[in-house]
């Protein structure tokens, strides 16, 4: 029952402690029986942060939802190989964040994970992730990352959520991997410098406004397998 479950959770959580860096409390953690979770970061944290792979002798396996939300002075984040899960809106609004290195065990990029990271230029995803069986990029994951230039969608990506790259105004080229069957609504809308798109033969549908106002897009080949192109998928693509 609910009361019993709550009791189990209370017994599982052992301690909450801060990670100390340069004399400041930067990161906070929950330590469980077999793992540790990053739960937050002080809003005044600045510069580069490398999340530790262990804390209090436990592997750091998760970053909680909104843990770094609106940490506006962070410039780079390194996520260790021990981390499997990054929560919703984890780095949303980190407006000075320019580079991210994602560890080899992360299984997806969550909803709004990097939304409004306006200075984010590069995201590094290791080959081990690219070769995994499934790696979804959820909706709004990189929405309004207006400086994002260097991003290769891994071959393992099976789905890309709606508006995932909307307003990524510095992207110039995109390749949709073979495992993706659908380009969702507004996925690349307002990517105003997007010039070329390669769509895999396995894509069967292109959602509404998927490439709306991609005004630099000059050429695109629609595979024969595409049977659905929804309303205004290529509207305002003035160079096509």
Short mmCIF file of C-alpha atoms in Angstrom, two decimals:
data_model
loop_
_atom_site.label_atom_id
_atom_site.label_comp_id
_atom_site.label_asym_id
_atom_site.label_seq_id
_atom_site.Cartn_x
_atom_site.Cartn_y
_atom_site.Cartn_z
CA UNK A 1 0.00 0.00 0.00
CA UNK A 2 1.06 3.66 -0.27
CA UNK A 3 2.10 3.97 3.37
CA UNK A 4 4.25 0.85 3.04
CA UNK A 5 5.91 2.19 -0.13
CA UNK A 6 6.69 5.51 1.54
CA UNK A 7 8.30 3.67 4.40
CA UNK A 8 10.45 1.69 2.01
CA UNK A 9 11.66 4.88 0.32
CA UNK A 10 12.54 6.45 3.65
CA UNK A 11 14.65 3.44 4.59
CA UNK A 12 16.35 3.42 1.20
CA UNK A 13 17.50 7.05 1.40
CA UNK A 14 20.39 7.23 3.81
CA UNK A 15 21.78 10.77 3.70
CA UNK A 16 21.76 14.01 1.75
CA UNK A 17 25.12 15.77 1.58
CA UNK A 18 26.77 18.50 -0.48
CA UNK A 19 29.73 18.09 -2.79
CA UNK A 20 32.34 20.68 -1.81
CA UNK A 21 34.30 22.53 -4.50
CA UNK A 22 36.57 25.50 -3.79
CA UNK A 23 34.99 25.82 -0.37
CA UNK A 24 31.48 26.14 -1.79
CA UNK A 25 28.57 23.73 -1.66
CA UNK A 26 28.05 23.09 -5.37
CA UNK A 27 26.18 19.80 -5.80
CA UNK A 28 23.71 18.00 -3.56
CA UNK A 29 23.11 14.27 -3.56
CA UNK A 30 20.75 11.65 -2.27
CA UNK A 31 22.62 8.49 -1.27
CA UNK A 32 20.65 5.26 -1.53
CA UNK A 33 21.57 1.70 -0.63
CA UNK A 34 23.37 1.02 -3.89
CA UNK A 35 23.67 4.35 -5.72
CA UNK A 36 23.77 8.14 -5.47
CA UNK A 37 21.65 10.72 -7.29
CA UNK A 38 22.55 14.33 -8.10
CA UNK A 39 19.59 16.35 -6.84
CA UNK A 40 20.70 19.94 -7.27
CA UNK A 41 23.34 22.56 -7.93
CA UNK A 42 23.70 25.94 -6.28
CA UNK A 43 22.49 28.68 -8.62
CA UNK A 44 25.73 30.63 -8.08
CA UNK A 45 27.90 27.81 -9.45
CA UNK A 46 30.04 28.94 -12.38
CA UNK A 47 32.53 27.63 -14.91
CA UNK A 48 33.07 23.94 -15.63
CA UNK A 49 31.57 21.15 -13.56
CA UNK A 50 32.58 17.52 -13.77
CA UNK A 51 29.99 15.36 -12.04
CA UNK A 52 31.78 12.69 -9.98
CA UNK A 53 31.26 9.04 -10.88
CA UNK A 54 31.01 8.07 -7.20
CA UNK A 55 29.81 9.76 -4.04
CA UNK A 56 30.15 8.38 -0.52
CA UNK A 57 31.35 5.14 -2.08
CA UNK A 58 28.22 4.75 -4.26
CA UNK A 59 28.08 5.06 -8.06
CA UNK A 60 26.33 8.21 -9.27
CA UNK A 61 23.68 6.78 -11.59
CA UNK A 62 21.11 9.58 -12.05
CA UNK A 63 20.69 13.32 -12.34
CA UNK A 64 17.36 14.40 -10.93
CA UNK A 65 14.80 16.48 -12.80
CA UNK A 66 15.76 20.17 -12.84
CA UNK A 67 18.97 19.52 -10.90
CA UNK A 68 20.85 22.26 -12.80
CA UNK A 69 17.82 24.27 -13.86
CA UNK A 70 18.69 27.98 -14.35
CA UNK A 71 22.32 27.60 -13.29
CA UNK A 72 23.10 30.52 -15.55
CA UNK A 73 26.88 30.74 -15.06
CA UNK A 74 27.87 27.16 -15.86
CA UNK A 75 30.00 26.89 -19.00
CA UNK A 76 30.57 23.15 -19.38
CA UNK A 77 29.30 19.88 -17.96
CA UNK A 78 30.91 16.45 -18.01
CA UNK A 79 28.57 13.58 -17.23
CA UNK A 80 30.42 10.42 -16.09
CA UNK A 81 29.99 6.95 -17.56
CA UNK A 82 28.22 5.83 -14.38
CA UNK A 83 25.15 8.03 -15.08
CA UNK A 84 22.29 6.20 -16.79
CA UNK A 85 19.45 8.68 -16.42
CA UNK A 86 19.17 12.45 -16.96
CA UNK A 87 15.87 13.89 -15.75
CA UNK A 88 13.45 16.28 -17.41
CA UNK A 89 14.64 19.92 -17.65
CA UNK A 90 17.94 18.97 -16.00
CA UNK A 91 19.94 21.75 -17.67
CA UNK A 92 17.10 23.92 -18.92
CA UNK A 93 17.93 27.61 -18.91
CA UNK A 94 21.68 27.20 -18.36
CA UNK A 95 22.24 30.13 -20.67
CA UNK A 96 26.08 30.18 -20.48
CA UNK A 97 26.53 26.44 -20.98
CA UNK A 98 28.58 25.98 -24.16
CA UNK A 99 29.66 22.33 -24.15
CA UNK A 100 28.39 19.02 -22.79
CA UNK A 101 30.10 15.64 -22.68
CA UNK A 102 27.65 12.79 -22.12
CA UNK A 103 28.84 9.53 -20.56
CA UNK A 104 28.58 6.13 -22.20
CA UNK A 105 25.75 4.77 -20.03
CA UNK A 106 23.11 7.47 -20.62
CA UNK A 107 20.04 5.84 -22.22
CA UNK A 108 18.15 8.90 -23.52
CA UNK A 109 18.07 12.67 -23.68
CA UNK A 110 15.04 13.65 -21.64
CA UNK A 111 12.30 16.16 -22.33
CA UNK A 112 13.58 19.75 -22.17
CA UNK A 113 16.95 18.47 -20.93
CA UNK A 114 18.87 21.34 -22.59
CA UNK A 115 16.05 23.67 -23.56
CA UNK A 116 17.01 27.36 -23.65
CA UNK A 117 20.73 26.66 -23.38
CA UNK A 118 21.33 29.51 -25.80
CA UNK A 119 25.16 29.28 -25.78
CA UNK A 120 25.37 25.51 -26.20
CA UNK A 121 27.55 24.88 -29.23
CA UNK A 122 28.55 21.22 -28.97
CA UNK A 123 27.26 18.02 -27.45
CA UNK A 124 29.57 15.00 -27.38
CA UNK A 125 27.95 11.56 -27.31
CA UNK A 126 30.36 8.59 -27.17
CA UNK A 127 30.41 5.82 -29.77
CA UNK A 128 29.17 3.29 -27.22
CA UNK A 129 25.89 5.23 -26.93
CA UNK A 130 25.68 5.60 -30.70
CA UNK A 131 25.87 1.82 -31.02
CA UNK A 132 23.24 1.00 -28.41
CA UNK A 133 19.93 -0.56 -29.38
CA UNK A 134 17.75 2.39 -28.44
CA UNK A 135 18.46 6.05 -27.67
CA UNK A 136 15.43 8.37 -27.81
CA UNK A 137 15.74 12.14 -27.96
CA UNK A 138 12.59 13.37 -26.24
CA UNK A 139 10.47 16.41 -27.04
CA UNK A 140 11.93 19.89 -26.60
CA UNK A 141 15.30 18.33 -25.68
CA UNK A 142 17.36 21.02 -27.48
CA UNK A 143 14.62 23.55 -28.16
CA UNK A 144 16.00 27.10 -28.47
CA UNK A 145 19.63 26.01 -28.34
CA UNK A 146 20.28 28.82 -30.79
CA UNK A 147 24.09 28.36 -30.91
CA UNK A 148 24.10 24.58 -31.39
CA UNK A 149 26.36 23.82 -34.34
CA UNK A 150 28.15 20.56 -33.62
CA UNK A 151 25.61 17.79 -33.06
CA UNK A 152 25.47 14.43 -34.77
CA UNK A 153 22.29 12.46 -34.16
CA UNK A 154 23.57 9.00 -33.13
CA UNK A 155 22.72 5.99 -35.29
CA UNK A 156 21.06 4.41 -32.25
CA UNK A 157 18.38 7.10 -32.04
CA UNK A 158 14.98 5.47 -32.47
CA UNK A 159 12.78 8.54 -32.00
CA UNK A 160 13.06 12.32 -31.98
CA UNK A 161 10.29 14.10 -30.09
CA UNK A 162 8.30 17.05 -31.34
CA UNK A 163 10.10 20.40 -31.24
CA UNK A 164 13.31 18.64 -30.16
CA UNK A 165 15.49 20.95 -32.28
CA UNK A 166 13.06 23.80 -32.85
CA UNK A 167 14.80 27.19 -33.02
CA UNK A 168 18.27 25.65 -33.27
CA UNK A 169 19.20 28.51 -35.53
CA UNK A 170 22.88 27.61 -36.01
CA UNK A 171 22.39 24.06 -37.28
CA UNK A 172 23.38 23.78 -40.94
CA UNK A 173 22.92 20.08 -41.65
CA UNK A 174 21.01 17.13 -40.22
CA UNK A 175 21.02 13.40 -40.94
CA UNK A 176 18.05 11.38 -39.71
CA UNK A 177 19.29 7.91 -38.62
CA UNK A 178 17.96 4.65 -40.03
CA UNK A 179 16.08 3.64 -36.88
CA UNK A 180 13.86 6.73 -36.89
CA UNK A 181 10.48 6.07 -38.51
CA UNK A 182 8.83 9.46 -38.02
CA UNK A 183 9.91 13.11 -38.02
CA UNK A 184 7.57 14.62 -35.47
CA UNK A 185 5.74 17.95 -35.35
CA UNK A 186 7.99 21.03 -35.36
CA UNK A 187 11.13 18.94 -34.89
CA UNK A 188 13.32 21.33 -36.90
CA UNK A 189 11.05 24.35 -37.33
CA UNK A 190 12.77 27.75 -37.34
CA UNK A 191 16.19 26.21 -37.95
CA UNK A 192 16.82 29.17 -40.20
CA UNK A 193 20.37 28.21 -41.25
CA UNK A 194 19.62 24.56 -41.95
CA UNK A 195 20.82 23.96 -45.53
CA UNK A 196 20.73 20.20 -45.99
CA UNK A 197 18.73 17.30 -44.57
CA UNK A 198 19.33 13.62 -45.20
CA UNK A 199 16.29 11.48 -44.42
CA UNK A 200 16.73 7.72 -44.06
CA UNK A 201 14.73 5.34 -46.21
CA UNK A 202 12.96 4.03 -43.10
CA UNK A 203 11.10 7.29 -42.40
CA UNK A 204 7.40 6.91 -43.21
CA UNK A 205 5.92 10.20 -41.96
CA UNK A 206 6.85 13.86 -41.62
CA UNK A 207 4.84 15.82 -39.05
CA UNK A 208 3.16 19.20 -39.24
CA UNK A 209 5.56 22.14 -39.38
CA UNK A 210 8.50 19.73 -39.11
CA UNK A 211 10.72 22.04 -41.20
CA UNK A 212 8.65 25.22 -41.01
CA UNK A 213 10.63 28.39 -41.77
CA UNK A 214 13.85 26.56 -42.58
CA UNK A 215 14.51 29.37 -45.00
CA UNK A 216 18.05 28.25 -45.97
CA UNK A 217 17.03 24.72 -46.90
CA UNK A 218 17.85 24.35 -50.60
CA UNK A 219 17.46 20.66 -51.28
CA UNK A 220 15.76 17.66 -49.68
CA UNK A 221 14.98 14.19 -50.99
CA UNK A 222 11.82 12.55 -49.69
CA UNK A 223 12.24 8.74 -49.58
CA UNK A 224 9.71 6.58 -51.39
CA UNK A 225 8.61 5.07 -48.08
CA UNK A 226 7.18 8.36 -46.82
CA UNK A 227 3.40 8.01 -47.01
CA UNK A 228 2.34 10.90 -44.76
CA UNK A 229 3.42 14.55 -44.97
CA UNK A 230 1.32 16.61 -42.59
CA UNK A 231 0.17 20.21 -42.92
CA UNK A 232 2.83 22.87 -43.52
CA UNK A 233 5.70 20.42 -43.02
CA UNK A 234 7.83 22.58 -45.35
CA UNK A 235 6.00 25.89 -45.15
CA UNK A 236 8.07 29.07 -45.48
CA UNK A 237 11.07 27.12 -46.78
CA UNK A 238 11.77 29.98 -49.12
CA UNK A 239 14.88 28.49 -50.78
CA UNK A 240 13.32 25.18 -51.79
#
